[in-house]
């Protein structure tokens, strides 16, 4: 019997090892026995310690993450993508060593082990391949150095700490000399120890540093001779630091004192014993993955896969920043830069793949939380395209071009790590890929003819920000919107009403209100009940005041505090509350590996609960401001 | 059923078996009323199927090929598949360019009655799934009618109708939109290949169906009956 589906599977498998080593008849037989399995993002295929299934797996589309516990954390052992084989029992173990989770939407071919192993045993090439790939598949943090990987094509770089907050590495092997040693003696010592710097000590305490550079300068300039004494050319006083100095602090000290070396001493002063020496070079090495480096990496990336790696690194940076208790506005700034660079580069790559350059100037907009620069993790794409008006005869072709571009962009962003927008608010949706005039009309409709439905859209679209392309188009749109807003009080009322529609966070008796049914029963919805109302209020108030180019909720409140001195205190506490909530949500999200939106109250300490509750007071008060100012009660 | 139905002696065996299976299922259902309901999505065998026909007039046009594949517990069971090409004297040159099945195409072909027999054996009493499945059911019913038999008794689900339940309220204006299989596949990021072969379309439809059901069942609590809501 003809079997088109099996043929399709056969065509796919034969591209990849070990199937490419099989005779086509055998491979076709195996293909007819395959099943096609769909997994949604984060769905688990099998868990560690579960008994092996009688089938093994090949990724057809998407990616599978293999993890295992390490301490109380989870380590990513491997990420399998297209054509990778996994879940095949090779040793005598009866249970899976790792947990397999879909890293994104994934389609998998499952194949019965029994049918396959009959061929595998008979075929040397296959068994060799399986042994080799198994050897590379068991790699874990301890065997990472053995990089003979055949199967995995990318993996987050887990060995390096990614920011300036980890303890600095310094050399504990310090060679020292006496201040009265001659330059020649010092040079000989350096040569025999194969080092580039000496600590000059007196009574075991550091008094100076001598490096290749001082020697070179002293001799080459001809002012000194080999009999010059070390103390005359050494750098002094020495800059000392304690052993637990972080890379970031060390870098600051090097810059501040204009030196290339720090001497590490027991108590961090030059009055205690030397324990090591830290050079600028050490810093550069450990800074290989700082945000600044990451941005460079993004700008240079030639492939979407590399961008994806940068994204994974960014998440590690985020975790560490939060652990270190860095101010949230600082974190938001860094992330905004990182993600901006990521999207910019993605657009450059997408444009390079187009057969021709864009016919007219255009702008790629980030919307919603991305537009507000408040996205830190697990993010959807919300984006849109504005392009310049074109003559009627060119309309169709131009729109088709930008839709094609947006399609590429959405797909690439998906690969990088952004989920598709469930409501399809993306540039590839013809409704949101429009000329500047069409956009103006669209906003006009939302402003002059508001409805509860259009408010769903306004909530996203009024928080737009340029991430690529012409700023002029954005400015034109903004100016247009404000010229319309001036005379549309009905719009403010709808928008204020929308900001008030969310259920309250606490009951009359100051108890948390939790979800009463559904998947998150008895959990607290921090997004809906606390954050969205604050975001909504900030949006309508800043539109009301004509604030331009300010999207971030906390910044909006800070600016509102200046515009309305009578409400300064309230707005300042709103800004503070919002930052606290966002941080709270991100921490919860990182802890539970989800969006952090739903919080199990039992998991919170009493002080965290109190902290959370303190954020609700400004929320209540600012909602009262909306009610009074925009007369929302009269709106049916 | 028709008043002039043949008496059961002259009915072909496959048809009797088909009807018997439904009768048996009905009996079991009334007997295990509660358990039958809780059989659940995970254990249900869906048959995703598609026909390629000589045209779009279900009364006049004929089936050229018929493809189906089983879906159980979110998986397409490739071994559980049916793919038939039919001998037809009726030929409509207009539609050949869509699906490329030429009248004298180089496939092993069966006659219509044989195809119907294999098809009924394959689907049994299971739920049929298809994109615009009403049309496929109608053309199969026409074939059954030509063979002097009754209509299909299987329940069926249309992926277009299921998909519309996923449309976000913000895009409510899209509710009246009609979706082609290509559009659904694109929207659900399902790779397209082998379009316009009955079996290839069944695979795409099967993946689309699995994705839609998964999305509708986001809380993991959906029952079979909710699909027919």
Tab-separated table of N, CA, C and O in Angstrom, chain B residues 25-106:
chain	number	residue	atom	x	y	z
B	25	UNK	N	-21.673	-0.724	20.189
B	25	UNK	CA	-21.192	0.424	20.952
B	25	UNK	C	-22.337	1.089	21.713
B	25	UNK	O	-22.195	1.480	22.868
B	26	UNK	N	-23.488	1.157	21.064
B	26	UNK	CA	-24.647	1.792	21.677
B	26	UNK	C	-25.059	1.030	22.930
B	26	UNK	O	-25.338	1.617	23.979
B	27	UNK	N	-25.053	-0.282	22.777
B	27	UNK	CA	-25.415	-1.138	23.892
B	27	UNK	C	-24.475	-0.919	25.070
B	27	UNK	O	-24.888	-0.704	26.199
B	28	UNK	N	-23.172	-0.927	24.743
B	28	UNK	CA	-22.172	-0.736	25.801
B	28	UNK	C	-22.341	0.601	26.466
B	28	UNK	O	-22.220	0.734	27.673
B	29	UNK	N	-22.632	1.602	25.648
B	29	UNK	CA	-22.758	2.956	26.194
B	29	UNK	C	-23.894	3.024	27.191
B	29	UNK	O	-23.767	3.623	28.253
B	30	UNK	N	-25.030	2.418	26.821
B	30	UNK	CA	-26.158	2.512	27.744
B	30	UNK	C	-25.891	1.675	28.985
B	30	UNK	O	-26.355	1.978	30.073
B	31	UNK	N	-25.087	0.642	28.819
B	31	UNK	CA	-24.776	-0.218	29.956
B	31	UNK	C	-23.795	0.453	30.914
B	31	UNK	O	-23.999	0.499	32.120
B	32	UNK	N	-22.715	0.991	30.328
B	32	UNK	CA	-21.690	1.666	31.163
B	32	UNK	C	-21.833	3.154	31.023
B	32	UNK	O	-20.869	3.833	30.708
B	33	UNK	N	-22.997	3.641	31.232
B	33	UNK	CA	-23.248	5.024	30.874
B	33	UNK	C	-22.154	5.974	31.382
B	33	UNK	O	-21.606	6.783	30.655
B	34	UNK	N	-21.841	5.812	32.638
B	34	UNK	CA	-20.899	6.769	33.231
B	34	UNK	C	-19.477	6.561	32.719
B	34	UNK	O	-18.784	7.498	32.374
B	35	UNK	N	-19.039	5.317	32.697
B	35	UNK	CA	-17.657	5.074	32.285
B	35	UNK	C	-17.415	5.476	30.837
B	35	UNK	O	-16.343	5.942	30.490
B	36	UNK	N	-18.416	5.304	30.017
B	36	UNK	CA	-18.228	5.646	28.615
B	36	UNK	C	-17.930	7.130	28.464
B	36	UNK	O	-17.105	7.529	27.649
B	37	UNK	N	-18.580	7.945	29.268
B	37	UNK	CA	-18.343	9.380	29.205
B	37	UNK	C	-16.934	9.734	29.625
B	37	UNK	O	-16.327	10.642	29.102
B	38	UNK	N	-16.432	9.001	30.616
B	38	UNK	CA	-15.132	9.382	31.148
B	38	UNK	C	-13.987	8.701	30.407
B	38	UNK	O	-12.849	8.768	30.805
B	39	UNK	N	-14.296	8.044	29.317
B	39	UNK	CA	-13.265	7.404	28.501
B	39	UNK	C	-12.163	8.412	28.192
B	39	UNK	O	-10.985	8.098	28.219
B	40	UNK	N	-12.608	9.646	27.938
B	40	UNK	CA	-11.646	10.738	27.894
B	40	UNK	C	-10.927	10.853	26.580
B	40	UNK	O	-10.912	9.949	25.747
B	41	UNK	N	-10.343	12.022	26.412
B	41	UNK	CA	-9.660	12.351	25.178
B	41	UNK	C	-8.476	11.439	24.906
B	41	UNK	O	-8.189	11.096	23.775
B	42	UNK	N	-7.779	11.074	26.001
B	42	UNK	CA	-6.527	10.359	25.832
B	42	UNK	C	-6.712	8.984	25.202
B	42	UNK	O	-5.825	8.480	24.537
B	43	UNK	N	-7.867	8.373	25.432
B	43	UNK	CA	-8.044	7.009	24.948
B	43	UNK	C	-8.872	6.912	23.677
B	43	UNK	O	-9.157	5.840	23.185
B	44	UNK	N	-9.284	8.059	23.176
B	44	UNK	CA	-10.158	8.034	22.015
B	44	UNK	C	-9.341	7.949	20.728
B	44	UNK	O	-8.341	8.624	20.581
B	45	UNK	N	-9.784	7.098	19.826
B	45	UNK	CA	-9.141	7.054	18.511
B	45	UNK	C	-9.921	7.959	17.569
B	45	UNK	O	-11.117	7.766	17.359
B	46	UNK	N	-9.240	8.988	17.074
B	46	UNK	CA	-9.840	9.852	16.077
B	46	UNK	C	-9.304	9.424	14.719
B	46	UNK	O	-8.135	9.051	14.599
B	47	UNK	N	-10.145	9.464	13.717
B	47	UNK	CA	-9.655	9.189	12.378
B	47	UNK	C	-9.676	10.487	11.592
B	47	UNK	O	-10.738	11.056	11.336
B	48	UNK	N	-8.477	10.970	11.275
B	48	UNK	CA	-8.398	12.191	10.491
B	48	UNK	C	-8.448	11.759	9.045
B	48	UNK	O	-7.660	10.919	8.618
B	49	UNK	N	-9.403	12.281	8.287
B	49	UNK	CA	-9.456	11.805	6.914
B	49	UNK	C	-9.765	12.888	5.903
B	49	UNK	O	-10.203	13.983	6.230
B	50	UNK	N	-9.422	12.577	4.691
B	50	UNK	CA	-9.530	13.552	3.625
B	50	UNK	C	-9.752	12.804	2.325
B	50	UNK	O	-9.254	11.696	2.141
B	51	UNK	N	-10.539	13.403	1.428
B	51	UNK	CA	-10.713	12.794	0.117
B	51	UNK	C	-10.248	13.783	-0.943
B	51	UNK	O	-10.316	14.992	-0.736
B	52	UNK	N	-9.719	13.268	-2.029
B	52	UNK	CA	-9.494	14.108	-3.209
B	52	UNK	C	-10.532	13.664	-4.222
B	52	UNK	O	-10.716	12.463	-4.453
B	53	UNK	N	-11.220	14.638	-4.799
B	53	UNK	CA	-12.330	14.293	-5.689
B	53	UNK	C	-12.139	14.943	-7.054
B	53	UNK	O	-11.253	15.781	-7.222
B	54	UNK	N	-12.979	14.559	-7.977
B	54	UNK	CA	-12.878	15.140	-9.316
B	54	UNK	C	-13.366	16.582	-9.335
B	54	UNK	O	-13.171	17.277	-10.317
B	55	UNK	N	-14.021	17.029	-8.271
B	55	UNK	CA	-14.495	18.402	-8.246
B	55	UNK	C	-15.194	18.683	-6.937
B	55	UNK	O	-15.102	17.896	-5.993
B	56	UNK	N	-15.885	19.814	-6.884
B	56	UNK	CA	-16.440	20.229	-5.605
B	56	UNK	C	-17.947	20.009	-5.517
B	56	UNK	O	-18.597	20.459	-4.586
B	57	UNK	N	-18.523	19.357	-6.510
B	57	UNK	CA	-19.946	19.061	-6.456
B	57	UNK	C	-20.092	17.644	-5.917
B	57	UNK	O	-19.834	16.669	-6.617
B	58	UNK	N	-20.509	17.551	-4.664
B	58	UNK	CA	-20.462	16.228	-4.040
B	58	UNK	C	-21.425	15.238	-4.682
B	58	UNK	O	-21.255	14.036	-4.592
B	59	UNK	N	-22.446	15.759	-5.397
B	59	UNK	CA	-23.400	14.847	-6.025
B	59	UNK	C	-22.851	14.277	-7.315
B	59	UNK	O	-23.030	13.120	-7.639
B	60	UNK	N	-22.137	15.145	-8.052
B	60	UNK	CA	-21.695	14.751	-9.378
B	60	UNK	C	-20.286	14.169	-9.341
B	60	UNK	O	-19.975	13.185	-9.998
B	61	UNK	N	-19.421	14.773	-8.540
B	61	UNK	CA	-18.011	14.407	-8.594
B	61	UNK	C	-17.721	13.130	-7.815
B	61	UNK	O	-18.494	12.710	-6.960
B	62	UNK	N	-16.579	12.522	-8.166
B	62	UNK	CA	-16.233	11.221	-7.590
B	62	UNK	C	-14.932	11.276	-6.802
B	62	UNK	O	-14.076	12.134	-7.040
B	63	UNK	N	-14.788	10.306	-5.932
B	63	UNK	CA	-13.570	10.226	-5.115
B	63	UNK	C	-12.435	9.654	-5.946
B	63	UNK	O	-12.578	8.606	-6.590
B	64	UNK	N	-11.292	10.340	-5.959
B	64	UNK	CA	-10.104	9.835	-6.657
B	64	UNK	C	-9.148	9.184	-5.667
B	64	UNK	O	-8.479	8.221	-5.984
B	65	UNK	N	-9.078	9.764	-4.485
B	65	UNK	CA	-8.243	9.113	-3.480
B	65	UNK	C	-8.805	9.425	-2.100
B	65	UNK	O	-9.520	10.403	-1.906
B	66	UNK	N	-8.442	8.557	-1.183
B	66	UNK	CA	-9.031	8.634	0.132
B	66	UNK	C	-7.900	8.326	1.117
B	66	UNK	O	-7.197	7.318	0.958
B	67	UNK	N	-7.675	9.236	2.030
B	67	UNK	CA	-6.559	9.011	2.962
B	67	UNK	C	-7.023	9.220	4.383
B	67	UNK	O	-7.873	10.066	4.664
B	68	UNK	N	-6.488	8.444	5.282
B	68	UNK	CA	-6.855	8.630	6.682
B	68	UNK	C	-5.724	8.179	7.560
B	68	UNK	O	-4.916	7.338	7.184
B	69	UNK	N	-5.661	8.774	8.751
B	69	UNK	CA	-4.635	8.346	9.702
B	69	UNK	C	-5.222	8.498	11.093
B	69	UNK	O	-6.026	9.388	11.339
B	70	UNK	N	-4.834	7.588	12.005
B	70	UNK	CA	-5.403	7.611	13.344
B	70	UNK	C	-4.635	8.560	14.245
B	70	UNK	O	-3.418	8.702	14.125
B	71	UNK	N	-5.362	9.223	15.132
B	71	UNK	CA	-4.754	10.065	16.166
B	71	UNK	C	-5.222	9.538	17.513
B	71	UNK	O	-6.427	9.440	17.761
B	72	UNK	N	-4.266	9.157	18.344
B	72	UNK	CA	-4.597	8.699	19.690
B	72	UNK	C	-3.666	9.405	20.663
B	72	UNK	O	-2.453	9.443	20.439
B	73	UNK	N	-4.211	9.971	21.701
B	73	UNK	CA	-3.401	10.604	22.746
B	73	UNK	C	-2.346	11.546	22.158
B	73	UNK	O	-1.149	11.395	22.397
B	74	UNK	N	-2.780	12.510	21.383
B	74	UNK	CA	-1.884	13.524	20.830
B	74	UNK	C	-0.853	12.992	19.842
B	74	UNK	O	0.106	13.673	19.541
B	75	UNK	N	-1.019	11.762	19.398
B	75	UNK	CA	-0.029	11.228	18.483
B	75	UNK	C	-0.663	10.768	17.194
B	75	UNK	O	-1.743	10.201	17.188
B	76	UNK	N	0.066	11.016	16.112
B	76	UNK	CA	-0.352	10.483	14.836
B	76	UNK	C	0.260	9.087	14.724
B	76	UNK	O	1.466	8.925	14.815
B	77	UNK	N	-0.601	8.077	14.583
B	77	UNK	CA	-0.098	6.708	14.518
B	77	UNK	C	0.109	6.342	13.048
B	77	UNK	O	-0.839	6.011	12.335
B	78	UNK	N	1.353	6.431	12.615
B	78	UNK	CA	1.627	6.283	11.186
B	78	UNK	C	1.281	4.875	10.691
B	78	UNK	O	0.825	4.691	9.569
B	79	UNK	N	1.481	3.886	11.559
B	79	UNK	CA	1.176	2.516	11.136
B	79	UNK	C	-0.330	2.329	10.929
B	79	UNK	O	-0.741	1.438	10.186
B	80	UNK	N	-1.119	3.147	11.565
B	80	UNK	CA	-2.576	3.029	11.496
B	80	UNK	C	-3.088	4.013	10.451
B	80	UNK	O	-3.663	5.044	10.772
B	81	UNK	N	-2.820	3.683	9.204
B	81	UNK	CA	-3.135	4.651	8.159
B	81	UNK	C	-3.799	3.955	6.983
B	81	UNK	O	-3.660	2.745	6.801
B	82	UNK	N	-4.553	4.726	6.224
B	82	UNK	CA	-5.224	4.171	5.050
B	82	UNK	C	-4.972	5.125	3.896
B	82	UNK	O	-5.073	6.338	4.047
B	83	UNK	N	-4.602	4.567	2.764
B	83	UNK	CA	-4.372	5.435	1.612
B	83	UNK	C	-4.787	4.683	0.359
B	83	UNK	O	-4.185	3.679	0.002
B	84	UNK	N	-5.852	5.146	-0.262
B	84	UNK	CA	-6.404	4.416	-1.406
B	84	UNK	C	-6.549	5.326	-2.614
B	84	UNK	O	-6.866	6.507	-2.489
B	85	UNK	N	-6.302	4.771	-3.768
B	85	UNK	CA	-6.579	5.477	-5.009
B	85	UNK	C	-7.665	4.699	-5.746
B	85	UNK	O	-7.627	3.468	-5.786
B	86	UNK	N	-8.630	5.417	-6.274
B	86	UNK	CA	-9.810	4.747	-6.815
B	86	UNK	C	-9.838	4.750	-8.339
B	86	UNK	O	-9.407	5.716	-8.973
B	87	UNK	N	-10.376	3.669	-8.881
B	87	UNK	CA	-10.659	3.624	-10.325
B	87	UNK	C	-11.945	4.391	-10.544
B	87	UNK	O	-12.953	4.092	-9.926
B	88	UNK	N	-11.910	5.401	-11.378
B	88	UNK	CA	-13.144	6.124	-11.682
B	88	UNK	C	-13.239	6.338	-13.181
B	88	UNK	O	-12.264	6.718	-13.832
B	89	UNK	N	-14.410	6.114	-13.722
B	89	UNK	CA	-14.602	6.404	-15.136
B	89	UNK	C	-14.878	7.878	-15.326
B	89	UNK	O	-14.552	8.476	-16.336
B	90	UNK	N	-15.498	8.459	-14.321
B	90	UNK	CA	-15.801	9.884	-14.366
B	90	UNK	C	-14.519	10.660	-14.115
B	90	UNK	O	-13.762	10.363	-13.200
B	91	UNK	N	-14.236	11.634	-14.962
B	91	UNK	CA	-12.985	12.363	-14.795
B	91	UNK	C	-13.201	13.828	-15.112
B	91	UNK	O	-13.797	14.180	-16.122
B	92	UNK	N	-12.759	14.681	-14.229
B	92	UNK	CA	-12.946	16.108	-14.412
B	92	UNK	C	-11.581	16.760	-14.580
B	92	UNK	O	-10.841	16.925	-13.631
B	93	UNK	N	-11.233	17.103	-15.832
B	93	UNK	CA	-9.868	17.609	-16.087
B	93	UNK	C	-9.567	18.911	-15.335
B	93	UNK	O	-8.409	19.236	-15.118
B	94	UNK	N	-10.595	19.637	-14.910
B	94	UNK	CA	-10.354	20.928	-14.255
B	94	UNK	C	-9.628	20.791	-12.923
B	94	UNK	O	-8.858	21.648	-12.528
B	95	UNK	N	-9.930	19.720	-12.183
B	95	UNK	CA	-9.369	19.639	-10.845
B	95	UNK	C	-8.059	18.858	-10.794
B	95	UNK	O	-7.380	18.856	-9.784
B	96	UNK	N	-7.699	18.219	-11.920
B	96	UNK	CA	-6.479	17.412	-11.901
B	96	UNK	C	-5.263	18.270	-11.565
B	96	UNK	O	-4.329	17.817	-10.912
B	97	UNK	N	-5.288	19.534	-12.015
B	97	UNK	CA	-4.106	20.343	-11.754
B	97	UNK	C	-3.949	20.661	-10.273
B	97	UNK	O	-2.865	21.005	-9.832
B	98	UNK	N	-5.005	20.571	-9.495
B	98	UNK	CA	-4.862	20.804	-8.057
B	98	UNK	C	-4.171	19.629	-7.399
B	98	UNK	O	-3.188	19.762	-6.711
B	99	UNK	N	-4.700	18.443	-7.596
B	99	UNK	CA	-4.150	17.327	-6.846
B	99	UNK	C	-3.319	16.359	-7.668
B	99	UNK	O	-2.732	15.440	-7.137
B	100	UNK	N	-3.271	16.576	-8.967
B	100	UNK	CA	-2.324	15.820	-9.783
B	100	UNK	C	-2.595	14.331	-9.914
B	100	UNK	O	-1.713	13.567	-10.236
B	101	UNK	N	-3.791	13.898	-9.593
B	101	UNK	CA	-4.073	12.480	-9.796
B	101	UNK	C	-4.675	12.318	-11.187
B	101	UNK	O	-5.834	12.639	-11.419
B	102	UNK	N	-3.884	11.871	-12.109
B	102	UNK	CA	-4.401	11.705	-13.455
B	102	UNK	C	-5.201	10.414	-13.525
B	102	UNK	O	-4.985	9.490	-12.749
B	103	UNK	N	-6.096	10.415	-14.474
B	103	UNK	CA	-6.985	9.272	-14.582
B	103	UNK	C	-6.190	7.974	-14.721
B	103	UNK	O	-6.509	6.963	-14.124
B	104	UNK	N	-5.128	8.055	-15.515
B	104	UNK	CA	-4.324	6.851	-15.695
B	104	UNK	C	-3.082	6.885	-14.810
B	104	UNK	O	-2.046	6.359	-15.157
B	105	UNK	N	-3.179	7.563	-13.700
B	105	UNK	CA	-2.000	7.712	-12.836
B	105	UNK	C	-1.409	6.370	-12.449
B	105	UNK	O	-2.060	5.330	-12.467
B	106	UNK	N	-0.141	6.429	-12.128
B	106	UNK	CA	0.610	5.209	-11.906
B	106	UNK	C	0.465	4.721	-10.461
B	106	UNK	O	1.437	4.629	-9.736
